[in-house]
Amino acid sequence: MTESSPVTFFPARLPGSGLASRLACLAVQPILLRVVRRIAARHPSIFARLGPHQTTDFLIDPVELPFALHLRPDPAAPILRAVPRDKAPRAGATIRGRFLLLLELVDAEEDGDAAFFSRDLEVTGDTEAVVRLRNALDDVDGSIAEETAAMFGAPGRAVLARLRRAYANDMHRR
Amino acid sequence: MSLAELICPAGTPAALRTAVDAGADAVYCGFQDATNARNFPGLNFTPEELAASVAYAHDKGTKVLLALNTYPPAGKVDLWRQAADTGARLGVDAFIVADMGVADYIARTHPGIRLHLSVQAAASSPEAIRYYCENFGVKRVVLPRILTIPEIRQIKREIPCEIETFIFGNHGLMVEGRCSLTNYLTGQSTNMDGVCSPASEVDYARHADGSMSSQLAGFTIDCFGAEEKAGYPTICKGRYTAPHRPDGYYAFEEPISLNLSRLLPELIEAGVHAFKIEGRQRSKSYVRGVVRAFRAAVDDIKAGREAKIADLIALTEGQKQTQGAFETKKWR
């Protein structure tokens, strides 16, 4: 896979480096750790569909957030951590798009192929790893986003509802 | 009599349940191996998953059709026979087959289970279809996407089985079941391994100007401009340069999806028994949206109402749609 330049065509991208990014990473890290452990425990079937890519490093890059996410879906030691973009690990595959789109894709509320066709979703690196991750998540019943929000009670659910309203409004405007 | 059954795709158990809940009359799916033409990584069913899925579908009055629609290479037919035996044991309602040997095995071993002839068999003449009906007891043919509606009507008069046509989804037709383009570049076979453009051989590269090129086995097959919609990385939909076309052109097909929502009444009138939605490789979101849309449209037509046709363009490849050969042989 070649990646000949930084992303230039996603709008409103935050830098994802420097002090602000590092502070943001520190702030969300405890949440991410809880989230990935919870999902791994509740949805063990994900790992079978990942096959040999359980130890692949994925870089999930929500373009408007000040950091990227490093995911290694290893059932023995799952990793989900926020990383400044200038400190991101060398990833086997990178998935890039707006945060709310990525959230809807995790929950199968949006279709990954359609997002790819419309160029709202960008994939680089090991395509098979990405396809396996997509299929693994798509076989999960229910909403991972809602499960995650529920971990933080009413405030968590309120934040998710607000994010979804923002996404719906954004889609309506487009 | 046309019952306008909706035949819907399921790549995972969750997608199967989604299709059933969205109003599928039947769902088609496959095992996690080369016995079906969507042998993609992380997709499809284990026998245990299929058992649970058959129970779920049958509880809700939905049939399950098992795709065994690839061609066994010499000496490897046991995989297809075992898949048929497993499917029969789990209670599937029909097998979708392309290979005569597989059809013959099922007809002899599991004569109580319906045989449907896959589009991969590319049976497009009454003579060919009758051959499958007479020799293997085929009850339904899935027609290749190269026929006009008048041709389908004529075929229906001359065959003793039901007709199923695609109505939505991928429009990579070529000569179905005989396409070897993937083999040339990857060494893997769409028809025998079940993989068209295997993901392990696909790369995407993005460039400074925002364009994105797609490659298969190291060969660039398209480059989409920054503002251009994209398509699947399949050779048949590649855009190539040639001495007389230096700017590049779609030599075979182009990134576009079939959408026959406006032709449903004519297809029913022509005697089409079942409508197939392509897309076992797609998400639950796609399955939910497309199945619901066509469920509503078919129900409207059956009730004598004008069909309300939902806008599905956002789910189409390249965000373009066509009625293909069903409208005219000059679709390209």
Short mmCIF file of C-alpha atoms in Angstrom, two decimals:
data_model
loop_
_atom_site.label_atom_id
_atom_site.label_comp_id
_atom_site.label_asym_id
_atom_site.label_seq_id
_atom_site.Cartn_x
_atom_site.Cartn_y
_atom_site.Cartn_z
CA MET A 1 0.00 0.00 0.00
CA THR A 2 1.26 3.40 -0.85
CA GLU A 3 0.14 6.51 0.88
CA SER A 4 1.61 9.29 -1.16
CA SER A 5 0.50 12.28 0.89
CA PRO A 6 -1.36 13.39 3.97
CA VAL A 7 -5.11 13.69 3.62
CA THR A 8 -5.87 16.91 1.83
CA PHE A 9 -9.53 16.65 0.96
CA PHE A 10 -11.33 15.96 4.24
CA PRO A 11 -12.60 19.33 5.44
CA ALA A 12 -12.28 20.92 8.86
CA ARG A 13 -9.49 18.65 9.99
CA LEU A 14 -7.89 19.36 13.34
CA PRO A 15 -4.12 19.11 13.62
CA GLY A 16 -4.01 16.02 15.81
CA SER A 17 -0.59 16.81 17.18
CA GLY A 18 0.95 19.04 19.81
CA LEU A 19 -0.05 19.71 23.40
CA ALA A 20 -3.81 19.95 22.84
CA SER A 21 -3.87 16.56 21.16
CA ARG A 22 -1.83 14.95 23.93
CA LEU A 23 -4.13 16.35 26.61
CA ALA A 24 -7.18 15.13 24.71
CA CYS A 25 -5.64 11.66 24.46
CA LEU A 26 -5.00 11.59 28.20
CA ALA A 27 -8.56 12.65 28.90
CA VAL A 28 -10.24 9.93 26.84
CA GLN A 29 -7.85 7.06 27.49
CA PRO A 30 -9.54 5.64 30.63
CA ILE A 31 -12.86 5.61 28.78
CA LEU A 32 -11.44 3.81 25.75
CA LEU A 33 -9.88 1.12 27.89
CA ARG A 34 -13.20 0.38 29.56
CA VAL A 35 -15.00 0.42 26.22
CA VAL A 36 -12.77 -2.07 24.45
CA ARG A 37 -12.71 -4.49 27.38
CA ARG A 38 -16.47 -4.35 27.67
CA ILE A 39 -17.05 -4.94 23.95
CA ALA A 40 -14.55 -7.79 23.85
CA ALA A 41 -16.27 -9.47 26.79
CA ARG A 42 -19.81 -9.03 25.46
CA HIS A 43 -19.17 -9.86 21.81
CA PRO A 44 -16.61 -12.66 21.60
CA SER A 45 -17.96 -13.71 18.17
CA ILE A 46 -16.23 -10.67 16.67
CA PHE A 47 -12.87 -12.37 17.05
CA ALA A 48 -13.72 -15.44 14.98
CA ARG A 49 -14.60 -13.28 11.97
CA LEU A 50 -11.36 -11.33 12.36
CA GLY A 51 -9.40 -14.56 11.82
CA PRO A 52 -5.69 -13.84 11.37
CA HIS A 53 -6.23 -10.10 11.82
CA GLN A 54 -6.84 -10.27 15.58
CA THR A 55 -3.32 -8.90 16.02
CA THR A 56 -3.41 -6.38 13.21
CA ASP A 57 -2.96 -2.76 14.25
CA PHE A 58 -5.78 -0.61 12.91
CA LEU A 59 -5.62 3.16 12.89
CA ILE A 60 -9.12 4.62 13.08
CA ASP A 61 -8.83 8.26 12.08
CA PRO A 62 -11.87 10.45 12.82
CA VAL A 63 -10.85 13.49 10.83
CA GLU A 64 -12.46 16.16 12.97
CA LEU A 65 -11.14 14.88 16.32
CA PRO A 66 -7.78 16.02 17.65
CA PHE A 67 -6.43 12.46 17.78
CA ALA A 68 -6.65 9.08 16.06
CA LEU A 69 -7.51 5.73 17.62
CA HIS A 70 -5.22 2.74 17.67
CA LEU A 71 -7.13 -0.55 17.74
CA ARG A 72 -5.62 -4.00 18.08
CA PRO A 73 -8.53 -6.46 18.43
CA ASP A 74 -6.50 -9.12 20.20
CA PRO A 75 -8.90 -11.18 22.33
CA ALA A 76 -6.13 -11.84 24.87
CA ALA A 77 -5.15 -8.19 25.23
CA PRO A 78 -7.38 -5.82 23.28
CA ILE A 79 -6.03 -2.33 22.68
CA LEU A 80 -8.01 0.82 21.98
CA ARG A 81 -6.11 4.00 22.68
CA ALA A 82 -6.10 7.59 21.55
CA VAL A 83 -2.91 8.68 19.86
CA PRO A 84 -1.73 12.04 18.55
CA ARG A 85 -1.48 11.75 14.79
CA ASP A 86 2.23 12.51 14.84
CA LYS A 87 2.75 9.66 17.29
CA ALA A 88 0.48 7.11 15.62
CA PRO A 89 1.93 3.59 15.40
CA ARG A 90 2.68 1.99 12.08
CA ALA A 91 -0.72 0.52 11.23
CA GLY A 92 -1.61 -2.52 9.17
CA ALA A 93 -4.72 -0.70 7.99
CA THR A 94 -6.12 2.80 8.31
CA ILE A 95 -9.79 3.75 8.22
CA ARG A 96 -10.48 7.46 7.88
CA GLY A 97 -13.70 9.45 7.92
CA ARG A 98 -15.83 11.79 9.99
CA PHE A 99 -16.27 10.62 13.57
CA LEU A 100 -20.04 10.38 13.37
CA LEU A 101 -19.87 8.37 10.15
CA LEU A 102 -17.43 5.96 11.77
CA LEU A 103 -19.76 5.67 14.75
CA GLU A 104 -22.70 4.85 12.49
CA LEU A 105 -20.60 2.29 10.61
CA VAL A 106 -19.69 0.54 13.86
CA ASP A 107 -23.40 0.22 14.56
CA ALA A 108 -24.29 -0.78 10.97
CA GLU A 109 -26.54 2.24 10.73
CA GLU A 110 -24.62 3.22 7.61
CA ASP A 111 -23.32 1.01 4.82
CA GLY A 112 -19.54 0.88 4.53
CA ASP A 113 -19.53 0.24 0.79
CA ALA A 114 -21.84 3.20 0.19
CA ALA A 115 -19.59 5.43 2.34
CA PHE A 116 -16.64 4.21 0.29
CA PHE A 117 -18.43 4.87 -3.01
CA SER A 118 -19.30 8.40 -1.89
CA ARG A 119 -15.66 8.94 -0.83
CA ASP A 120 -16.72 9.78 2.72
CA LEU A 121 -14.72 6.79 3.91
CA GLU A 122 -11.11 6.18 3.07
CA VAL A 123 -9.26 2.93 3.50
CA THR A 124 -5.56 2.33 3.16
CA GLY A 125 -3.31 -0.56 4.09
CA ASP A 126 -4.41 -4.17 4.34
CA THR A 127 -7.82 -4.26 2.67
CA GLU A 128 -8.55 -7.78 3.87
CA ALA A 129 -8.06 -6.67 7.49
CA VAL A 130 -10.56 -3.85 6.97
CA VAL A 131 -13.09 -6.15 5.31
CA ARG A 132 -12.81 -8.63 8.16
CA LEU A 133 -13.24 -5.91 10.78
CA ARG A 134 -16.26 -4.54 8.94
CA ASN A 135 -17.89 -7.96 8.67
CA ALA A 136 -17.12 -8.78 12.30
CA LEU A 137 -18.74 -5.59 13.56
CA ASP A 138 -21.67 -5.97 11.19
CA ASP A 139 -22.54 -9.32 12.74
CA VAL A 140 -23.02 -7.76 16.17
CA ASP A 141 -26.66 -7.48 17.20
CA GLY A 142 -27.65 -4.25 18.87
CA SER A 143 -25.71 -1.04 19.11
CA ILE A 144 -22.11 -0.92 20.28
CA ALA A 145 -22.42 2.86 20.52
CA GLU A 146 -25.45 2.56 22.80
CA GLU A 147 -23.76 -0.08 24.93
CA THR A 148 -20.81 2.25 25.29
CA ALA A 149 -23.00 5.22 26.12
CA ALA A 150 -24.90 3.17 28.67
CA MET A 151 -21.65 2.49 30.52
CA PHE A 152 -21.69 6.16 31.50
CA GLY A 153 -25.33 6.33 32.48
CA ALA A 154 -27.66 9.16 31.57
CA PRO A 155 -24.87 11.58 30.64
CA GLY A 156 -23.43 9.02 28.22
CA ARG A 157 -26.78 8.41 26.57
CA ALA A 158 -27.39 12.15 26.29
CA VAL A 159 -24.05 12.68 24.58
CA LEU A 160 -24.78 9.89 22.10
CA ALA A 161 -28.23 11.26 21.34
CA ARG A 162 -26.75 14.68 20.74
CA LEU A 163 -24.08 13.25 18.44
CA ARG A 164 -26.68 11.38 16.46
CA ARG A 165 -28.87 14.45 16.08
CA ALA A 166 -25.85 16.35 14.82
CA TYR A 167 -25.10 13.57 12.32
CA ALA A 168 -28.69 13.46 11.10
CA ASN A 169 -28.71 17.23 10.65
CA ASP A 170 -25.41 17.07 8.82
CA MET A 171 -26.70 14.36 6.46
CA HIS A 172 -29.87 16.35 5.88
CA ARG A 173 -27.85 19.43 4.90
CA ARG A 174 -25.72 17.46 2.44
CA MET B 1 -48.37 -17.40 -11.54
CA SER B 2 -45.95 -14.74 -10.35
CA LEU B 3 -45.79 -14.46 -6.59
CA ALA B 4 -43.14 -11.74 -6.73
CA GLU B 5 -41.20 -13.33 -3.87
CA LEU B 6 -38.39 -11.21 -2.48
CA ILE B 7 -35.11 -13.12 -2.32
CA CYS B 8 -32.70 -11.25 -0.06
CA PRO B 9 -28.98 -11.45 0.70
CA ALA B 10 -27.38 -12.38 4.02
CA GLY B 11 -23.63 -12.40 4.58
CA THR B 12 -23.86 -12.89 8.34
CA PRO B 13 -26.42 -14.25 10.80
CA ALA B 14 -27.22 -10.69 11.89
CA ALA B 15 -27.84 -9.69 8.28
CA LEU B 16 -30.08 -12.72 7.86
CA ARG B 17 -32.19 -11.70 10.83
CA THR B 18 -32.27 -8.16 9.48
CA ALA B 19 -33.52 -9.38 6.09
CA VAL B 20 -36.16 -11.59 7.68
CA ASP B 21 -37.40 -8.76 9.89
CA ALA B 22 -37.44 -6.35 6.94
CA GLY B 23 -39.83 -8.58 5.01
CA ALA B 24 -37.82 -11.08 2.98
CA ASP B 25 -39.77 -14.02 1.60
CA ALA B 26 -36.52 -15.95 1.34
CA VAL B 27 -32.92 -15.31 2.30
CA TYR B 28 -29.89 -16.72 0.49
CA CYS B 29 -26.55 -17.33 2.13
CA GLY B 30 -23.44 -19.50 2.01
CA PHE B 31 -20.81 -21.28 4.05
CA GLN B 32 -17.36 -19.91 4.91
CA ASP B 33 -15.60 -21.65 2.05
CA ALA B 34 -15.25 -21.91 -1.73
CA THR B 35 -18.67 -23.46 -2.24
CA ASN B 36 -20.28 -20.08 -2.84
CA ALA B 37 -19.52 -17.06 -4.98
CA ARG B 38 -19.13 -14.63 -2.09
CA ASN B 39 -16.28 -16.36 -0.31
CA PHE B 40 -15.06 -13.13 1.27
CA PRO B 41 -12.98 -12.72 4.46
CA GLY B 42 -15.03 -12.61 7.63
CA LEU B 43 -18.26 -13.25 5.75
CA ASN B 44 -20.74 -16.14 5.67
CA PHE B 45 -21.94 -18.86 8.01
CA THR B 46 -20.58 -21.71 10.06
CA PRO B 47 -22.86 -24.79 10.14
CA GLU B 48 -23.83 -23.86 13.71
CA GLU B 49 -24.73 -20.32 12.65
CA LEU B 50 -26.73 -21.63 9.71
CA ALA B 51 -28.68 -23.99 11.99
CA ALA B 52 -29.70 -21.12 14.25
CA SER B 53 -30.45 -18.91 11.26
CA VAL B 54 -32.68 -21.51 9.59
CA ALA B 55 -34.63 -21.82 12.84
CA TYR B 56 -35.01 -18.04 13.08
CA ALA B 57 -36.15 -17.70 9.47
CA HIS B 58 -38.56 -20.62 9.60
CA ASP B 59 -40.12 -19.31 12.80
CA LYS B 60 -41.05 -16.20 10.85
CA GLY B 61 -42.17 -18.01 7.71
CA THR B 62 -39.08 -17.12 5.68
CA LYS B 63 -37.25 -19.64 3.50
CA VAL B 64 -33.49 -20.13 3.49
CA LEU B 65 -31.71 -20.84 0.21
CA LEU B 66 -28.15 -22.14 0.41
CA ALA B 67 -25.80 -20.94 -2.32
CA LEU B 68 -23.52 -23.73 -3.56
CA ASN B 69 -23.01 -21.86 -6.78
CA THR B 70 -19.35 -22.28 -7.60
CA TYR B 71 -17.67 -24.95 -9.72
CA PRO B 72 -15.69 -27.70 -7.95
CA PRO B 73 -12.21 -28.13 -9.40
CA ALA B 74 -11.31 -31.67 -10.38
CA GLY B 75 -10.73 -33.84 -7.35
CA LYS B 76 -12.23 -31.38 -4.87
CA VAL B 77 -15.92 -32.11 -5.25
CA ASP B 78 -16.18 -33.52 -1.72
CA LEU B 79 -16.31 -30.00 -0.26
CA TRP B 80 -19.46 -29.26 -2.27
CA ARG B 81 -21.03 -32.63 -1.45
CA GLN B 82 -20.38 -32.14 2.26
CA ALA B 83 -21.85 -28.64 2.09
CA ALA B 84 -24.98 -30.01 0.44
CA ASP B 85 -25.27 -32.77 3.05
CA THR B 86 -24.86 -30.23 5.85
CA GLY B 87 -27.42 -27.89 4.31
CA ALA B 88 -29.90 -30.74 3.95
CA ARG B 89 -29.36 -31.78 7.55
CA LEU B 90 -29.95 -28.23 8.73
CA GLY B 91 -33.22 -27.94 6.83
CA VAL B 92 -32.51 -25.40 4.10
CA ASP B 93 -35.39 -24.95 1.67
CA ALA B 94 -33.40 -24.98 -1.55
CA PHE B 95 -29.92 -25.17 -2.98
CA ILE B 96 -28.71 -22.64 -5.52
CA VAL B 97 -26.31 -24.45 -7.83
CA ALA B 98 -24.37 -23.81 -11.00
CA ASP B 99 -22.32 -26.95 -11.59
CA MET B 100 -23.98 -29.97 -13.19
CA GLY B 101 -22.07 -32.38 -10.99
CA VAL B 102 -23.26 -30.63 -7.84
CA ALA B 103 -26.80 -30.50 -9.22
CA ASP B 104 -26.67 -34.20 -10.03
CA TYR B 105 -25.37 -35.12 -6.55
CA ILE B 106 -28.12 -33.15 -4.82
CA ALA B 107 -30.83 -34.43 -7.14
CA ARG B 108 -29.83 -38.02 -6.33
CA THR B 109 -28.95 -37.61 -2.65
CA HIS B 110 -31.47 -35.05 -1.46
CA PRO B 111 -34.35 -35.33 -3.92
CA GLY B 112 -36.81 -33.72 -1.53
CA ILE B 113 -35.02 -30.37 -1.55
CA ARG B 114 -35.57 -27.86 -4.30
CA LEU B 115 -32.83 -27.02 -6.75
CA HIS B 116 -32.48 -23.48 -8.08
CA LEU B 117 -30.17 -22.81 -11.00
CA SER B 118 -27.74 -20.02 -10.14
CA VAL B 119 -27.07 -17.06 -12.39
CA GLN B 120 -23.55 -18.48 -12.39
CA ALA B 121 -24.78 -21.24 -14.70
CA ALA B 122 -25.48 -18.55 -17.32
CA ALA B 123 -28.48 -20.46 -18.66
CA SER B 124 -30.16 -17.93 -20.93
CA SER B 125 -32.00 -20.02 -23.53
CA PRO B 126 -35.10 -22.21 -23.12
CA GLU B 127 -33.11 -25.18 -24.37
CA ALA B 128 -30.41 -24.80 -21.74
CA ILE B 129 -32.91 -24.23 -18.93
CA ARG B 130 -35.05 -27.20 -19.96
CA TYR B 131 -31.95 -29.38 -19.90
CA TYR B 132 -31.39 -28.57 -16.23
CA CYS B 133 -35.07 -29.07 -15.45
CA GLU B 134 -35.32 -32.42 -17.21
CA ASN B 135 -32.07 -33.89 -15.91
CA PHE B 136 -31.81 -32.51 -12.38
CA GLY B 137 -35.33 -31.45 -11.52
CA VAL B 138 -34.46 -27.76 -11.29
CA LYS B 139 -37.47 -25.82 -10.05
CA ARG B 140 -36.25 -22.26 -10.62
CA VAL B 141 -33.75 -20.50 -12.84
CA VAL B 142 -32.01 -17.27 -11.92
CA LEU B 143 -31.67 -15.57 -15.27
CA PRO B 144 -28.47 -13.83 -16.37
CA ARG B 145 -28.74 -10.05 -16.44
CA ILE B 146 -28.45 -9.86 -20.22
CA LEU B 147 -32.09 -10.36 -21.23
CA THR B 148 -34.80 -7.86 -22.10
CA ILE B 149 -38.25 -8.18 -20.58
CA PRO B 150 -39.78 -9.39 -23.90
CA GLU B 151 -37.08 -12.08 -24.01
CA ILE B 152 -37.88 -13.11 -20.43
CA ARG B 153 -41.58 -13.30 -21.32
CA GLN B 154 -40.77 -15.55 -24.29
CA ILE B 155 -38.50 -17.80 -22.22
CA LYS B 156 -41.20 -18.16 -19.57
CA ARG B 157 -43.56 -19.61 -22.18
CA GLU B 158 -41.03 -22.27 -23.11
CA ILE B 159 -39.73 -23.56 -19.78
CA PRO B 160 -41.30 -25.71 -17.06
CA CYS B 161 -39.81 -23.87 -14.06
CA GLU B 162 -40.03 -20.61 -12.16
CA ILE B 163 -37.99 -17.56 -13.13
CA GLU B 164 -36.01 -15.41 -10.71
CA THR B 165 -34.40 -12.16 -11.82
CA PHE B 166 -32.08 -9.73 -10.12
CA ILE B 167 -33.73 -6.40 -9.40
CA PHE B 168 -31.09 -4.52 -7.41
CA GLY B 169 -27.38 -4.49 -6.74
CA ASN B 170 -24.12 -5.21 -8.44
CA HIS B 171 -24.22 -5.04 -12.22
CA GLY B 172 -21.04 -6.95 -13.08
CA LEU B 173 -22.50 -9.33 -15.58
CA MET B 174 -20.08 -10.19 -18.42
CA VAL B 175 -20.74 -13.89 -19.14
CA GLU B 176 -21.79 -14.92 -15.67
CA GLY B 177 -20.06 -17.99 -14.27
CA ARG B 178 -17.41 -17.82 -16.96
CA CYS B 179 -15.52 -14.68 -16.01
CA SER B 180 -11.81 -15.34 -15.56
CA LEU B 181 -10.59 -11.77 -15.27
CA THR B 182 -9.66 -12.13 -11.59
CA ASN B 183 -7.70 -15.29 -12.41
CA TYR B 184 -5.47 -13.44 -14.81
CA LEU B 185 -4.21 -11.08 -12.12
CA THR B 186 -4.50 -13.01 -8.86
CA GLY B 187 -4.48 -16.70 -9.69
CA GLN B 188 -7.70 -17.09 -7.73
CA SER B 189 -10.96 -17.95 -9.41
CA THR B 190 -14.29 -16.25 -9.06
CA ASN B 191 -15.97 -19.41 -10.25
CA MET B 192 -14.00 -22.06 -8.34
CA ASP B 193 -12.69 -20.18 -5.27
CA GLY B 194 -15.67 -17.88 -4.97
CA VAL B 195 -13.62 -14.72 -4.91
CA CYS B 196 -13.92 -11.86 -7.35
CA SER B 197 -11.12 -9.37 -6.64
CA PRO B 198 -9.99 -10.94 -3.35
CA ALA B 199 -9.51 -8.29 -0.67
CA SER B 200 -6.02 -9.58 0.07
CA GLU B 201 -5.00 -8.45 -3.42
CA VAL B 202 -6.71 -5.03 -3.32
CA ASP B 203 -4.87 -1.81 -2.50
CA TYR B 204 -6.02 1.77 -2.45
CA ALA B 205 -3.59 4.64 -2.84
CA ARG B 206 -4.49 8.26 -2.32
CA HIS B 207 -2.64 11.09 -3.91
CA ALA B 208 -1.83 14.71 -3.17
CA ASP B 209 -4.60 16.04 -5.41
CA GLY B 210 -7.25 14.05 -3.52
CA SER B 211 -7.58 11.39 -6.20
CA MET B 212 -7.57 7.72 -5.25
CA SER B 213 -6.37 4.81 -7.32
CA SER B 214 -7.47 1.22 -6.83
CA GLN B 215 -5.19 -1.67 -7.59
CA LEU B 216 -5.63 -5.40 -7.91
CA ALA B 217 -2.51 -7.53 -7.54
CA GLY B 218 -0.41 -4.44 -8.21
CA PHE B 219 -2.22 -3.42 -11.39
CA THR B 220 -3.99 -0.07 -11.30
CA ILE B 221 -7.54 -0.56 -12.50
CA ASP B 222 -8.99 2.90 -11.86
CA CYS B 223 -8.17 6.33 -10.52
CA PHE B 224 -11.04 8.39 -9.13
CA GLY B 225 -10.73 12.17 -9.08
CA ALA B 226 -11.10 14.02 -5.77
CA GLU B 227 -14.76 14.80 -6.46
CA GLU B 228 -15.57 11.57 -8.27
CA LYS B 229 -17.63 8.74 -6.80
CA ALA B 230 -15.87 5.39 -6.50
CA GLY B 231 -16.71 1.80 -7.42
CA TYR B 232 -15.63 -1.73 -6.59
CA PRO B 233 -12.07 -2.72 -7.46
CA THR B 234 -13.10 -5.27 -10.08
CA ILE B 235 -11.38 -5.60 -13.43
CA CYS B 236 -14.65 -5.61 -15.34
CA LYS B 237 -15.34 -2.12 -13.98
CA GLY B 238 -11.80 -0.83 -14.47
CA ARG B 239 -11.00 2.32 -16.42
CA TYR B 240 -8.11 1.85 -18.78
CA THR B 241 -6.01 3.89 -21.12
CA ALA B 242 -5.35 2.73 -24.64
CA PRO B 243 -3.55 4.31 -27.60
CA HIS B 244 -6.86 5.55 -28.97
CA ARG B 245 -8.27 6.45 -25.50
CA PRO B 246 -5.43 8.22 -23.69
CA ASP B 247 -7.75 9.70 -21.06
CA GLY B 248 -8.98 6.28 -19.94
CA TYR B 249 -12.34 4.60 -20.50
CA TYR B 250 -14.47 1.84 -19.07
CA ALA B 251 -13.64 -1.01 -21.43
CA PHE B 252 -16.20 -3.53 -20.17
CA GLU B 253 -18.68 -2.26 -17.57
CA GLU B 254 -18.64 0.81 -15.36
CA PRO B 255 -19.26 1.39 -11.64
CA ILE B 256 -23.03 1.30 -11.57
CA SER B 257 -25.78 -0.71 -9.88
CA LEU B 258 -28.86 -2.39 -11.24
CA ASN B 259 -32.14 -0.94 -10.02
CA LEU B 260 -35.33 -2.31 -11.55
CA SER B 261 -37.75 -0.77 -9.08
CA ARG B 262 -39.66 0.94 -11.89
CA LEU B 263 -39.88 -2.23 -13.95
CA LEU B 264 -41.42 -4.44 -11.26
CA PRO B 265 -44.96 -4.42 -12.72
CA GLU B 266 -43.66 -5.39 -16.15
CA LEU B 267 -41.51 -8.15 -14.69
CA ILE B 268 -44.46 -9.56 -12.79
CA GLU B 269 -46.58 -9.41 -15.92
CA ALA B 270 -43.82 -11.22 -17.83
CA GLY B 271 -44.08 -14.11 -15.38
CA VAL B 272 -41.12 -13.53 -13.12
CA HIS B 273 -41.76 -15.53 -9.96
CA ALA B 274 -39.08 -14.13 -7.67
CA PHE B 275 -37.00 -10.96 -7.35
CA LYS B 276 -33.42 -11.20 -6.18
CA ILE B 277 -31.54 -8.48 -4.33
CA GLU B 278 -27.77 -8.75 -4.72
CA GLY B 279 -25.39 -7.94 -1.88
CA ARG B 280 -24.33 -10.66 0.53
CA GLN B 281 -21.10 -8.68 0.98
CA ARG B 282 -23.00 -5.58 2.05
CA SER B 283 -23.91 -4.41 5.55
CA LYS B 284 -27.06 -4.84 7.63
CA SER B 285 -27.78 -1.21 6.87
CA TYR B 286 -27.91 -1.97 3.13
CA VAL B 287 -30.00 -5.09 3.69
CA ARG B 288 -32.45 -3.24 5.91
CA GLY B 289 -32.83 -0.31 3.52
CA VAL B 290 -33.11 -2.22 0.27
CA VAL B 291 -35.34 -5.03 1.54
CA ARG B 292 -37.74 -2.59 3.19
CA ALA B 293 -37.92 -0.50 0.02
CA PHE B 294 -38.70 -3.44 -2.24
CA ARG B 295 -41.04 -5.05 0.30
CA ALA B 296 -43.13 -1.87 0.25
CA ALA B 297 -42.99 -1.59 -3.54
CA VAL B 298 -43.98 -5.21 -4.16
CA ASP B 299 -46.79 -5.04 -1.59
CA ASP B 300 -48.12 -1.90 -3.27
CA ILE B 301 -48.13 -3.58 -6.67
CA LYS B 302 -49.78 -6.74 -5.36
CA ALA B 303 -52.49 -4.60 -3.75
CA GLY B 304 -53.11 -2.78 -7.02
CA ARG B 305 -51.61 0.47 -5.80
CA GLU B 306 -48.99 2.52 -7.52
CA ALA B 307 -45.67 1.50 -6.01
CA LYS B 308 -43.90 3.99 -3.81
CA ILE B 309 -40.31 3.68 -4.93
CA ALA B 310 -37.76 4.64 -2.32
CA ASP B 311 -34.64 6.48 -3.42
CA LEU B 312 -31.78 3.99 -3.14
CA ILE B 313 -29.16 5.93 -5.07
CA ALA B 314 -26.98 6.42 -1.97
CA LEU B 315 -26.51 2.65 -1.78
CA THR B 316 -25.55 2.17 -5.43
CA GLU B 317 -22.05 1.65 -6.75
CA GLY B 318 -20.58 4.91 -7.99
CA GLN B 319 -23.93 6.41 -6.92
CA LYS B 320 -25.26 5.55 -10.37
CA GLN B 321 -28.00 3.13 -11.37
CA THR B 322 -29.22 1.46 -14.52
CA GLN B 323 -31.99 -0.79 -15.77
CA GLY B 324 -29.37 -2.50 -17.91
CA ALA B 325 -30.41 -5.00 -20.54
CA PHE B 326 -33.86 -5.30 -18.96
CA GLU B 327 -34.63 -1.94 -20.57
CA THR B 328 -32.53 -2.22 -23.71
CA LYS B 329 -29.69 -4.24 -25.14
CA LYS B 330 -27.95 -0.92 -25.78
CA TRP B 331 -27.32 -0.20 -22.11
CA ARG B 332 -23.63 0.20 -22.85
#
